Coordinates of C-alpha atoms in Angstrom, one line a residue:
Chain A
M1281 CA 53.0 43.0 107.4
T1282 CA 50.9 44.9 110.0
T1283 CA 52.6 47.1 112.5
D1284 CA 49.9 46.7 115.1
L1285 CA 51.3 43.9 117.2
T1286 CA 47.9 42.7 118.3
R1287 CA 46.7 42.1 114.7
A1288 CA 49.9 40.4 113.6
T1289 CA 49.7 36.6 113.1
A1290 CA 51.8 34.2 115.2
A1291 CA 54.0 33.6 112.1
E1292 CA 54.5 37.3 111.6
L1293 CA 55.3 37.8 115.3
A1294 CA 57.8 34.9 115.2
D1295 CA 59.6 36.6 112.3
L1296 CA 59.7 40.0 114.0
L1297 CA 60.9 38.4 117.3
G1298 CA 63.5 36.3 115.4
A1299 CA 64.8 39.3 113.6
G1300 CA 65.0 41.3 116.8
S1301 CA 62.6 44.0 115.5
V1302 CA 60.4 43.7 118.5
S1303 CA 60.7 42.1 122.0
S1304 CA 58.4 39.6 123.5
R1305 CA 57.7 42.1 126.3
E1306 CA 56.5 44.6 123.7
V1307 CA 54.2 42.0 122.1
T1308 CA 52.9 40.7 125.4
R1309 CA 52.3 44.3 126.7
A1310 CA 50.4 45.2 123.6
L1311 CA 48.1 42.2 123.9
L1312 CA 47.6 42.8 127.6
D1313 CA 46.6 46.4 126.9
R1314 CA 44.2 45.2 124.2
T1315 CA 42.7 42.9 126.9
T1316 CA 42.3 45.9 129.2
A1317 CA 40.5 47.8 126.4
V1318 CA 38.1 45.1 125.2
D1319 CA 37.7 42.2 127.5
G1320 CA 35.2 44.0 129.6
V1321 CA 32.7 43.5 126.8
V1322 CA 34.0 40.2 125.2
R1323 CA 34.8 38.4 128.5
S1324 CA 37.1 35.9 127.0
Y1325 CA 39.2 35.5 130.1
L1326 CA 38.5 34.0 133.5
H1327 CA 41.9 34.8 134.7
V1328 CA 44.6 37.1 133.2
D1329 CA 48.2 36.5 134.4
E1330 CA 49.9 39.8 133.6
D1331 CA 52.8 39.3 135.9
G1332 CA 53.5 35.7 134.8
A1333 CA 53.2 36.5 131.1
L1334 CA 55.6 39.5 131.3
A1335 CA 58.1 37.5 133.3
A1336 CA 58.0 34.8 130.7
A1337 CA 58.4 37.4 128.0
D1338 CA 61.4 38.9 129.7
D1339 CA 63.0 35.5 130.2
V1340 CA 62.7 34.8 126.4
D1341 CA 64.0 38.3 125.6
R1342 CA 67.0 37.7 127.8
R1343 CA 67.7 34.3 126.4
R1344 CA 67.5 35.6 122.8
A1345 CA 69.9 38.5 123.7
A1346 CA 72.3 35.9 125.0
G1347 CA 72.2 34.1 121.7
E1348 CA 70.4 31.0 122.9
G1349 CA 68.8 28.8 120.2
L1350 CA 65.1 29.3 120.7
H1351 CA 61.9 27.7 119.4
A1352 CA 60.4 29.3 116.4
L1353 CA 57.4 30.5 118.4
A1354 CA 59.5 31.6 121.4
G1355 CA 58.1 34.9 122.7
V1356 CA 54.8 34.6 121.0
P1357 CA 52.1 34.8 123.7
I1358 CA 49.2 32.4 124.0
A1359 CA 45.9 32.0 126.0
V1360 CA 44.9 28.6 127.4
K1361 CA 41.4 27.2 127.9
D1362 CA 40.7 26.9 131.6
V1363 CA 40.3 23.1 131.3
M1364 CA 44.1 22.6 131.4
A1365 CA 46.0 22.4 134.6
T1366 CA 48.4 25.3 135.0
R1367 CA 50.9 25.3 137.8
G1368 CA 50.4 28.3 140.1
L1369 CA 47.5 29.6 138.0
P1370 CA 43.8 29.1 138.9
T1371 CA 42.1 26.4 136.9
T1372 CA 38.3 26.3 137.3
C1373 CA 37.0 24.5 134.2
G1374 CA 34.2 27.1 134.2
S1375 CA 32.8 25.6 137.4
R1376 CA 32.1 26.8 140.9
I1377 CA 33.2 23.5 142.3
L1378 CA 36.8 24.3 141.3
E1379 CA 36.7 28.0 142.0
G1380 CA 40.0 29.1 143.4
W1381 CA 41.8 25.8 142.8
V1382 CA 45.5 26.3 141.9
P1383 CA 47.0 23.2 140.4
P1384 CA 50.4 22.1 141.7
Y1385 CA 51.4 20.8 138.2
D1386 CA 51.3 21.7 134.5
A1387 CA 49.4 19.8 131.9
T1388 CA 51.8 18.3 129.3
V1389 CA 50.4 20.8 126.7
V1390 CA 51.1 23.7 129.0
R1391 CA 54.6 22.4 129.8
R1392 CA 55.4 22.2 126.1
L1393 CA 54.2 25.8 125.6
R1394 CA 56.4 27.0 128.5
E1395 CA 59.4 25.0 127.2
A1396 CA 58.9 26.6 123.8
G1397 CA 59.1 30.0 125.5
M1398 CA 55.5 31.1 124.9
P1399 CA 54.2 33.5 127.5
I1400 CA 50.8 32.4 128.9
L1401 CA 48.5 35.4 129.0
G1402 CA 45.7 33.8 131.0
K1403 CA 42.9 31.2 131.1
T1404 CA 40.0 31.4 128.8
N1405 CA 36.3 31.1 129.6
M1406 CA 34.4 27.9 128.7
D1407 CA 31.2 26.0 129.3
E1408 CA 31.3 24.3 132.7
F1409 CA 33.5 21.1 132.3
A1410 CA 33.3 21.7 128.5
M1411 CA 29.6 20.9 128.4
G1412 CA 27.9 23.2 125.9
S1413 CA 28.0 24.9 122.5
S1414 CA 27.7 28.5 123.6
T1415 CA 29.8 29.2 126.7
E1416 CA 26.5 30.2 128.4
H1417 CA 27.0 27.2 130.8
S1418 CA 30.1 28.8 132.3
A1419 CA 29.5 29.4 136.0
F1420 CA 31.2 32.7 135.6
G1421 CA 28.9 34.1 132.8
P1422 CA 29.1 33.8 129.0
S1423 CA 31.8 35.1 126.7
H1424 CA 30.5 37.2 123.8
N1425 CA 31.1 37.0 120.0
P1426 CA 33.3 39.9 118.8
W1427 CA 31.3 40.2 115.6
D1428 CA 28.1 40.8 117.6
L1429 CA 28.2 41.0 121.3
D1430 CA 24.6 39.8 121.7
R1431 CA 25.6 36.5 120.2
I1432 CA 27.4 33.4 121.4
P1433 CA 31.1 32.9 120.6
G1434 CA 30.5 29.1 120.3
G1435 CA 31.3 26.6 122.9
S1436 CA 32.6 25.0 124.9
G1437 CA 35.8 27.0 123.9
G1438 CA 34.1 30.3 123.4
G1439 CA 36.7 32.0 125.5
S1440 CA 39.5 30.6 123.3
S1441 CA 37.8 31.6 120.0
S1442 CA 36.8 35.1 121.2
V1443 CA 40.2 35.9 122.6
V1444 CA 41.7 35.2 119.2
A1445 CA 38.9 36.9 117.2
S1446 CA 39.1 40.0 119.4
F1447 CA 42.9 40.3 118.9
Q1448 CA 43.7 39.7 122.6
A1449 CA 45.9 36.8 121.7
P1450 CA 47.3 35.5 118.4
L1451 CA 46.9 31.9 119.6
A1452 CA 44.9 29.9 122.1
I1453 CA 44.6 26.3 123.2
G1454 CA 41.1 24.7 123.0
T1455 CA 39.7 21.2 123.6
D1456 CA 37.3 19.5 121.3
T1457 CA 35.1 16.7 122.6
G1458 CA 32.3 17.1 120.1
G1459 CA 33.3 20.2 118.2
S1460 CA 34.4 22.6 120.9
I1461 CA 37.4 23.9 118.9
R1462 CA 35.9 23.8 115.5
Q1463 CA 32.3 25.2 116.1
P1464 CA 33.6 28.3 118.1
A1465 CA 36.2 28.9 115.3
A1466 CA 33.3 28.7 112.7
V1467 CA 31.1 31.3 114.5
T1468 CA 33.9 33.7 115.2
G1469 CA 35.7 33.7 111.8
T1470 CA 38.8 32.0 113.2
V1471 CA 40.7 28.8 112.6
G1472 CA 40.5 25.8 114.9
T1473 CA 42.0 22.3 114.7
K1474 CA 41.1 19.1 116.4
P1475 CA 44.1 16.8 115.9
T1476 CA 43.8 13.1 115.6
Y1477 CA 42.7 11.5 118.9
G1478 CA 45.8 10.7 120.9
G1479 CA 48.0 13.1 118.8
V1480 CA 48.2 15.6 121.6
S1481 CA 48.6 14.5 125.2
R1482 CA 45.5 14.7 127.5
Y1483 CA 47.6 14.6 130.7
G1484 CA 46.5 17.5 132.9
L1485 CA 43.4 18.1 130.9
V1486 CA 40.3 17.9 133.2
A1487 CA 38.5 15.1 131.4
L1488 CA 35.0 15.4 130.1
A1489 CA 34.7 12.2 128.0
S1490 CA 38.1 10.5 127.9
S1491 CA 37.6 8.6 124.6
L1492 CA 36.5 11.8 122.8
D1493 CA 38.5 14.8 124.3
Q1494 CA 41.3 16.2 122.3
A1495 CA 43.3 19.5 122.8
G1496 CA 44.2 21.6 119.8
P1497 CA 45.1 25.0 118.4
C1498 CA 42.9 28.1 117.9
S1499 CA 44.3 30.8 115.7
R1500 CA 43.6 33.4 113.0
T1501 CA 45.4 31.6 110.1
V1502 CA 45.9 28.0 109.0
L1503 CA 49.7 28.3 109.2
D1504 CA 49.4 29.6 112.8
S1505 CA 47.4 26.5 113.8
A1506 CA 50.0 24.3 112.2
L1507 CA 52.8 26.1 114.1
L1508 CA 51.0 25.6 117.4
H1509 CA 50.0 22.0 116.5
E1510 CA 53.7 21.2 116.1
V1511 CA 54.5 22.6 119.6
I1512 CA 51.9 20.6 121.5
A1513 CA 51.7 17.3 119.5
G1514 CA 53.7 14.2 120.1
H1515 CA 53.9 11.2 122.3
D1516 CA 53.6 11.6 126.1
P1517 CA 54.5 8.8 128.5
M1518 CA 52.2 10.4 131.0
D1519 CA 49.1 9.7 128.9
S1520 CA 48.5 6.0 128.1
T1521 CA 46.2 6.9 125.2
S1522 CA 48.9 9.1 123.6
V1523 CA 49.9 7.9 120.1
D1524 CA 53.6 6.8 119.9
A1525 CA 54.2 7.9 116.3
P1526 CA 55.9 10.8 114.5
V1527 CA 53.9 14.1 114.4
P1528 CA 52.6 14.6 110.8
A1529 CA 54.5 17.4 108.9
V1530 CA 51.7 19.9 109.5
V1531 CA 53.7 23.1 109.1
E1532 CA 55.3 22.0 105.9
A1533 CA 51.8 21.1 104.6
A1534 CA 50.4 24.5 105.6
R1535 CA 53.3 26.2 103.7
R1536 CA 52.8 24.0 100.7
A1537 CA 49.0 24.7 100.5
D1538 CA 48.6 22.4 97.6
V1539 CA 45.4 20.6 96.6
S1540 CA 46.1 19.7 93.0
G1541 CA 44.9 16.2 92.2
M1542 CA 43.3 15.8 95.6
R1543 CA 39.9 14.2 95.9
I1544 CA 37.6 16.3 98.0
G1545 CA 34.6 14.3 99.4
I1546 CA 31.3 16.1 100.1
V1547 CA 29.3 14.2 102.7
R1548 CA 25.8 13.9 101.4
E1549 CA 24.3 13.7 104.9
L1550 CA 26.0 16.9 106.1
T1551 CA 24.8 19.3 103.5
G1552 CA 21.6 21.0 102.3
E1553 CA 18.6 20.5 104.6
G1554 CA 19.1 21.8 108.1
F1555 CA 21.9 24.1 107.1
Q1556 CA 21.3 27.9 107.0
P1557 CA 21.2 29.0 103.4
G1558 CA 24.0 31.6 103.8
V1559 CA 26.3 29.0 105.5
Q1560 CA 25.5 26.5 102.7
A1561 CA 26.2 29.2 100.0
R1562 CA 29.7 30.0 101.5
F1563 CA 30.4 26.3 101.6
D1564 CA 29.5 25.8 98.0
E1565 CA 31.7 28.7 96.9
A1566 CA 34.6 27.4 99.0
V1567 CA 34.3 24.0 97.3
Q1568 CA 34.4 25.8 93.9
H1569 CA 37.7 27.5 95.0
L1570 CA 39.2 24.1 95.8
V1571 CA 38.1 22.9 92.3
D1572 CA 39.7 26.0 90.8
A1573 CA 42.9 25.1 92.7
G1574 CA 43.0 21.7 91.0
A1575 CA 41.0 19.5 93.3
E1576 CA 38.5 17.0 92.2
V1577 CA 35.1 16.8 93.9
V1578 CA 33.4 13.5 94.7
E1579 CA 30.2 12.8 96.7
V1580 CA 30.3 10.3 99.5
S1581 CA 27.6 8.9 101.7
C1582 CA 27.9 8.2 105.5
P1583 CA 24.5 6.8 106.3
S1584 CA 25.2 6.1 110.0
F1585 CA 25.8 9.8 110.7
T1586 CA 22.0 10.0 111.2
Y1587 CA 22.6 8.3 114.5
A1588 CA 25.8 10.2 115.5
L1589 CA 24.2 12.8 117.7
A1590 CA 22.2 10.2 119.6
A1591 CA 25.3 8.0 120.1
Y1592 CA 27.4 11.0 121.2
Y1593 CA 24.8 12.1 123.8
L1594 CA 24.9 8.7 125.3
I1595 CA 28.6 8.1 125.2
L1596 CA 29.6 11.5 126.4
P1597 CA 27.3 11.6 129.5
S1598 CA 28.3 8.0 130.4
E1599 CA 32.0 8.9 130.4
A1600 CA 31.3 12.3 132.1
S1601 CA 29.3 10.7 134.9
S1602 CA 32.3 8.5 135.6
N1603 CA 35.0 11.2 135.2
L1604 CA 33.2 13.8 137.3
A1605 CA 32.9 11.4 140.2
K1606 CA 36.3 12.7 141.4
F1607 CA 34.6 16.0 142.4
D1608 CA 33.8 14.5 145.8
A1609 CA 34.7 17.4 148.2
M1610 CA 37.4 15.4 149.8
R1611 CA 40.8 16.2 148.1
Y1612 CA 40.4 19.4 146.3
G1613 CA 37.7 21.9 145.2
M1614 CA 34.7 23.1 147.1
R1615 CA 33.3 21.5 150.2
V1616 CA 29.7 22.2 151.4
T1617 CA 28.2 21.0 154.6
P1618 CA 24.5 20.3 154.3
D1619 CA 22.1 22.5 156.3
G1620 CA 20.6 21.1 159.4
V1621 CA 22.6 17.9 159.6
D1622 CA 24.6 17.2 162.7
A1623 CA 28.0 15.7 162.0
P1624 CA 27.2 14.9 158.3
S1625 CA 28.7 11.9 156.6
A1626 CA 31.2 12.0 153.7
E1627 CA 28.3 10.9 151.4
Q1628 CA 26.0 13.8 152.6
V1629 CA 28.8 16.3 152.2
M1630 CA 29.5 15.0 148.7
A1631 CA 25.9 15.2 147.6
A1632 CA 25.5 18.7 149.0
T1633 CA 28.7 19.9 147.5
R1634 CA 27.9 18.5 144.0
D1635 CA 24.5 20.1 144.2
A1636 CA 26.0 23.5 145.1
G1637 CA 29.0 23.2 142.8
F1638 CA 27.7 21.9 139.6
G1639 CA 25.5 23.8 137.2
D1640 CA 22.3 22.6 135.5
E1641 CA 23.9 21.2 132.3
V1642 CA 26.5 19.3 134.3
K1643 CA 23.8 17.8 136.6
R1644 CA 21.7 16.9 133.6
R1645 CA 24.5 15.0 131.8
I1646 CA 25.7 13.2 134.9
I1647 CA 22.2 11.9 135.6
L1648 CA 21.7 11.0 132.0
G1649 CA 25.0 9.1 132.0
T1650 CA 24.1 7.4 135.3
Y1651 CA 20.9 6.2 133.7
A1652 CA 22.6 5.1 130.4
L1653 CA 25.1 3.0 132.4
S1654 CA 22.6 1.6 134.9
S1655 CA 21.7 -2.1 135.0
G1656 CA 18.8 -3.0 132.7
Y1657 CA 19.4 0.0 130.4
Y1658 CA 23.1 -0.5 129.6
D1659 CA 22.5 -2.6 126.4
A1660 CA 19.7 -0.4 125.1
Y1661 CA 21.6 2.8 125.5
Y1662 CA 25.3 2.8 126.1
G1663 CA 25.8 -0.6 124.3
S1664 CA 23.8 0.5 121.3
A1665 CA 25.7 3.8 121.2
Q1666 CA 29.0 1.9 121.1
K1667 CA 27.8 -0.1 118.2
V1668 CA 26.7 3.0 116.3
R1669 CA 30.2 4.4 117.0
R1670 CA 31.7 1.4 115.1
L1671 CA 29.3 2.1 112.2
I1672 CA 30.4 5.7 112.0
A1673 CA 34.1 4.7 112.0
N1674 CA 33.3 2.2 109.2
D1675 CA 31.5 5.0 107.2
F1676 CA 34.6 7.2 107.5
A1677 CA 36.9 4.4 106.5
A1678 CA 34.8 3.7 103.4
A1679 CA 34.5 7.4 102.5
F1680 CA 38.3 7.8 102.7
E1681 CA 38.7 5.1 100.1
T1682 CA 36.9 7.4 97.7
A1683 CA 38.2 10.8 99.0
D1684 CA 41.4 12.1 100.4
V1685 CA 39.6 14.5 102.7
L1686 CA 36.0 15.2 103.5
V1687 CA 34.5 18.6 103.7
T1688 CA 31.3 20.0 105.4
P1689 CA 30.0 23.3 106.8
T1690 CA 31.4 23.3 110.3
A1691 CA 28.2 24.3 112.1
P1692 CA 24.7 24.4 110.5
T1693 CA 24.2 28.0 111.4
T1694 CA 26.1 31.2 112.2
A1695 CA 26.3 32.4 115.8
F1696 CA 22.9 32.3 117.5
R1697 CA 21.8 34.9 120.1
L1698 CA 22.7 34.5 123.7
G1699 CA 19.8 32.9 125.5
D1700 CA 18.1 31.6 122.4
K1701 CA 18.8 27.9 123.1
L1702 CA 19.5 27.9 126.8
D1703 CA 16.2 26.3 127.7
D1704 CA 16.2 23.8 124.9
P1705 CA 19.1 21.3 125.3
M1706 CA 18.3 19.2 122.2
S1707 CA 18.3 22.3 120.0
M1708 CA 21.7 23.3 121.5
Y1709 CA 23.0 19.8 120.9
L1710 CA 22.0 20.0 117.2
N1711 CA 24.6 22.7 116.6
D1712 CA 27.3 20.0 116.8
I1713 CA 25.8 17.7 114.1
A1714 CA 28.7 18.1 111.6
T1715 CA 31.6 18.1 114.1
I1716 CA 30.6 15.1 116.4
P1717 CA 31.3 12.2 113.9
A1718 CA 35.0 13.0 113.9
N1719 CA 35.2 12.7 117.7
L1720 CA 33.4 9.4 117.7
A1721 CA 35.9 8.0 115.1
G1722 CA 39.0 9.8 116.5
I1723 CA 39.9 11.5 113.2
P1724 CA 41.3 15.0 112.8
G1725 CA 39.3 18.0 111.7
L1726 CA 40.0 21.7 110.9
S1727 CA 37.6 24.6 110.6
L1728 CA 38.4 27.8 108.8
P1729 CA 36.3 30.8 107.9
S1730 CA 34.4 30.5 104.5
G1731 CA 33.0 34.0 104.6
L1732 CA 29.9 35.9 105.9
A1733 CA 26.4 34.6 105.6
D1734 CA 24.1 36.9 103.6
E1735 CA 21.2 36.7 106.0
D1736 CA 23.1 38.1 109.1
G1737 CA 26.6 39.1 108.0
L1738 CA 28.1 36.7 110.4
P1739 CA 31.0 34.2 109.9
A1740 CA 30.4 30.7 108.5
G1741 CA 32.9 27.9 108.9
F1742 CA 34.3 25.3 106.5
Q1743 CA 35.3 22.0 107.9
V1744 CA 38.0 19.6 106.5
L1745 CA 38.3 16.1 107.8
A1746 CA 41.1 13.6 107.2
P1747 CA 42.0 10.0 108.2
A1748 CA 43.6 9.4 111.6
M1749 CA 47.3 10.6 111.8
V1750 CA 47.0 12.3 108.4
D1751 CA 46.5 15.7 110.0
D1752 CA 48.9 17.3 107.5
R1753 CA 46.3 16.9 104.8
L1754 CA 43.9 19.3 106.7
Y1755 CA 46.5 22.0 106.6
S1756 CA 47.3 21.6 102.8
V1757 CA 43.6 22.0 102.0
G1758 CA 43.0 24.6 104.7
A1759 CA 45.9 26.8 103.6
A1760 CA 45.1 26.5 99.9
L1761 CA 41.5 27.5 100.5
E1762 CA 42.5 30.3 102.9
A1763 CA 44.8 31.8 100.3
R1764 CA 42.1 31.8 97.6
L1765 CA 39.5 33.2 99.9
A1766 CA 41.8 36.0 101.2
A1767 CA 42.5 37.0 97.6
A1768 CA 38.8 37.1 96.8
W1769 CA 38.0 39.1 99.9
G1770 CA 41.0 41.4 99.6
G1771 CA 42.4 40.5 103.0
P1772 CA 41.6 38.5 106.1
L1773 CA 37.9 38.1 107.1
L1774 CA 38.6 39.3 110.6
D1775 CA 39.5 42.8 109.3
R1776 CA 35.7 43.3 108.8
A1777 CA 34.9 42.6 112.5
P1778 CA 34.0 45.5 114.7
D1779 CA 37.0 47.1 116.5
L1780 CA 35.3 47.0 119.9
T1781 CA 37.3 49.8 121.5
E1782 CA 34.5 52.3 120.9
V1783 CA 32.0 49.8 122.5
S1784 CA 34.1 49.3 125.6
R1785 CA 34.5 53.0 126.4
Chain B
M240 CA 11.4 3.0 128.0
A241 CA 12.0 6.8 128.0
D242 CA 9.1 7.5 130.4
L243 CA 11.3 8.4 133.3
T244 CA 9.4 9.3 136.5
R245 CA 10.3 11.8 139.2
D246 CA 11.2 9.0 141.5
D247 CA 13.5 7.5 138.9
V248 CA 15.4 10.8 138.6
A249 CA 15.6 11.1 142.4
H250 CA 17.0 7.6 142.6
L251 CA 19.6 8.4 139.8
A252 CA 20.5 11.7 141.6
G253 CA 21.1 9.6 144.7
L254 CA 23.4 7.2 142.8
A255 CA 25.2 10.1 141.3
R256 CA 25.6 11.7 144.8
I257 CA 23.9 15.0 143.9
D258 CA 21.2 16.5 146.2
L259 CA 18.7 17.9 143.9
S260 CA 16.0 20.3 145.1
D261 CA 12.3 19.6 144.4
A262 CA 12.3 22.3 141.7
E263 CA 15.4 20.8 140.1
L264 CA 13.8 17.3 140.1
D265 CA 10.6 18.6 138.5
R266 CA 12.5 20.4 135.8
M267 CA 14.9 17.6 135.1
V268 CA 12.2 14.9 134.6
G269 CA 10.9 16.8 131.6
E270 CA 14.2 17.6 130.1
L271 CA 15.6 14.1 130.5
G272 CA 12.5 12.7 129.0
V273 CA 13.0 14.7 125.8
I274 CA 16.7 13.9 125.6
L275 CA 16.1 10.2 126.2
E276 CA 13.4 10.0 123.6
S277 CA 15.9 11.5 121.1
V278 CA 18.9 9.4 122.0
A279 CA 16.9 6.2 122.0
T280 CA 17.1 6.3 118.2
V281 CA 20.4 4.6 118.5
Q282 CA 18.4 1.4 118.9
Q283 CA 16.9 1.9 115.4
A284 CA 20.4 1.8 113.7
P285 CA 21.4 -1.4 111.9
I286 CA 23.5 -2.7 114.8
A287 CA 22.5 -6.3 115.1
D288 CA 25.9 -7.9 114.3
V289 CA 28.1 -4.9 115.0
E290 CA 31.1 -5.1 117.4
P291 CA 30.8 -2.3 120.0
M292 CA 33.6 0.3 119.9
S293 CA 34.5 1.9 123.2
H294 CA 37.5 3.8 122.0
P295 CA 39.0 5.2 118.8
L296 CA 42.4 3.6 119.4
P297 CA 43.3 -0.1 120.0
L298 CA 44.3 0.4 123.7
V299 CA 47.2 -1.5 125.2
N300 CA 48.3 -1.5 128.8
V301 CA 51.2 0.9 129.4
T302 CA 53.7 0.2 132.2
R303 CA 56.9 1.8 133.3
P304 CA 59.9 0.6 135.3
D305 CA 59.1 0.6 139.0
V306 CA 61.6 3.2 140.0
V307 CA 61.3 6.2 142.2
R308 CA 60.8 9.5 140.4
P309 CA 60.3 13.1 141.5
S310 CA 56.7 13.7 142.4
L311 CA 54.6 16.3 144.2
T312 CA 55.6 17.1 147.8
P313 CA 53.0 16.4 150.5
Q314 CA 52.4 20.2 150.7
E315 CA 51.7 20.4 147.0
A316 CA 49.5 17.4 147.0
L317 CA 47.4 18.8 149.9
S318 CA 47.4 22.4 148.5
G319 CA 43.9 22.2 147.1
A320 CA 42.4 20.2 149.9
P321 CA 39.3 21.7 151.6
E322 CA 40.8 20.6 155.0
S323 CA 44.0 18.8 155.9
E324 CA 45.9 17.9 159.1
Q325 CA 49.1 16.1 159.8
Q326 CA 49.9 15.8 156.1
R327 CA 46.6 14.0 155.4
F328 CA 43.3 14.9 153.8
S329 CA 40.8 15.6 156.5
V330 CA 37.4 14.2 155.5
P331 CA 33.9 13.9 157.2
R332 CA 33.0 10.6 158.9
I333 CA 32.8 7.8 156.4
L334 CA 31.1 5.0 158.4
D335 CA 27.5 5.2 159.7
E336 CA 26.9 5.0 163.4
E337 CA 25.1 1.7 163.4

């Protein structure tokens, strides 16, 4: 076990805290100091809550000393993506339109973290309203990849992935609408899980696309993701789309790490062409590790995946154009009075505010969604996309008759350079090609590191997909693969990432 | 179908209540054209007899007993408002003069 508290996993910290070997204040202090040392170059955080985190740590330490029964993760600090409402803490969603907004309530996920006694270190950077694959669409500037500061940390949860990869937090909360937990995990060498749609409450999550959004864990190990998954999952009466069913035994599955006799399906449409050779090579090796661990490999075909990206980029903007109508300058957020208008109307104020408050990508998607939903085009665009969505769900259902889980490279490439795709939306969108189908069908997915690509020495991701509400299977496969890879590498992949403290001086 | 004109985009921006500058309009016409051409491929999928799917879950209406519960105070509810007075949101005029 490492003695550096910032490099310890959440499971290790939980053991140390439970044994009384370390206090939550010491852990929290160490992570805040690490943030002071490196976040100037990584820029994972939009807001650090030093006082709040230390107060929560002290509270847990006091309760532990008093002999109270505490949650297993009590005292383990966490960072939260700025898309979740946090009572008393600024919540901007990476947008100017919400700059300075302090919610009067907690999202259910945040409430559960607080109830478990997990100090909240701060709010992590993100693409504005979670629209993007690089965090470059944040109104407050991009986050950087700890492996190479000139590259993207993924998006939209680049703050949540980079905060974990740069050892500023053992855990973070992300949200995944088309891959925003899994793709950032892949390009930063971390683990990220999108639970089954409805498995984790969306109450207090600023909605992007309500039928696709799902909050989930970001961590450095598969077990840590499972531990966090268990804290945040479960039915919530405040969210009418929350699934009222028992949470799958994810922690048990991660500890069991068994794939013997399991059928692993390789999706023909998500391999080979279009995938960077080094990413594909690490994927192939990982599959071999699973075979060595006793799994059987089968090939499956999901022909409708060809249309997944197109369907997604119609459904998402359509739902976003509706969800973002609430930013109307009336009840909260920014209000801008148009120039040169005497006694402007509410409508004029709204239009001026939305022009000033929204960034380019948000405007682009709102207008695209407005078009796709407009009379005369609805059937051709949104209606067709909904039918494609059904075909994709059918493809998954058929694939899961042959295979227990499906596996793919998480993202087609390693982290691209900041700025490389900013002026080419379609090229940026292509980065989510392997993650999007799961969101359309509502099934769970997990990404874990598969190694470093030969071409550039950057992390590649391995994605595991399972049927809805069988999230535990992700963790069995993920943990089994992680153990074999760590043995082959001689330790965690992140040990090879730059330390960053020299850079930041 | 994907040949969107500048006037179309201006109209859509009006519907979406976003004042776009001339430069933004010019840029967006081109970008949206490329995106629309790409997403229009959904029409080529074999969807003739397919039931649309709007949501991954079979949604049911959820209700709760109509009883008073703790909620935000007026001060909390108004805490993020750009302007408020007398425990109300203060907004610009909503009706036109005519």
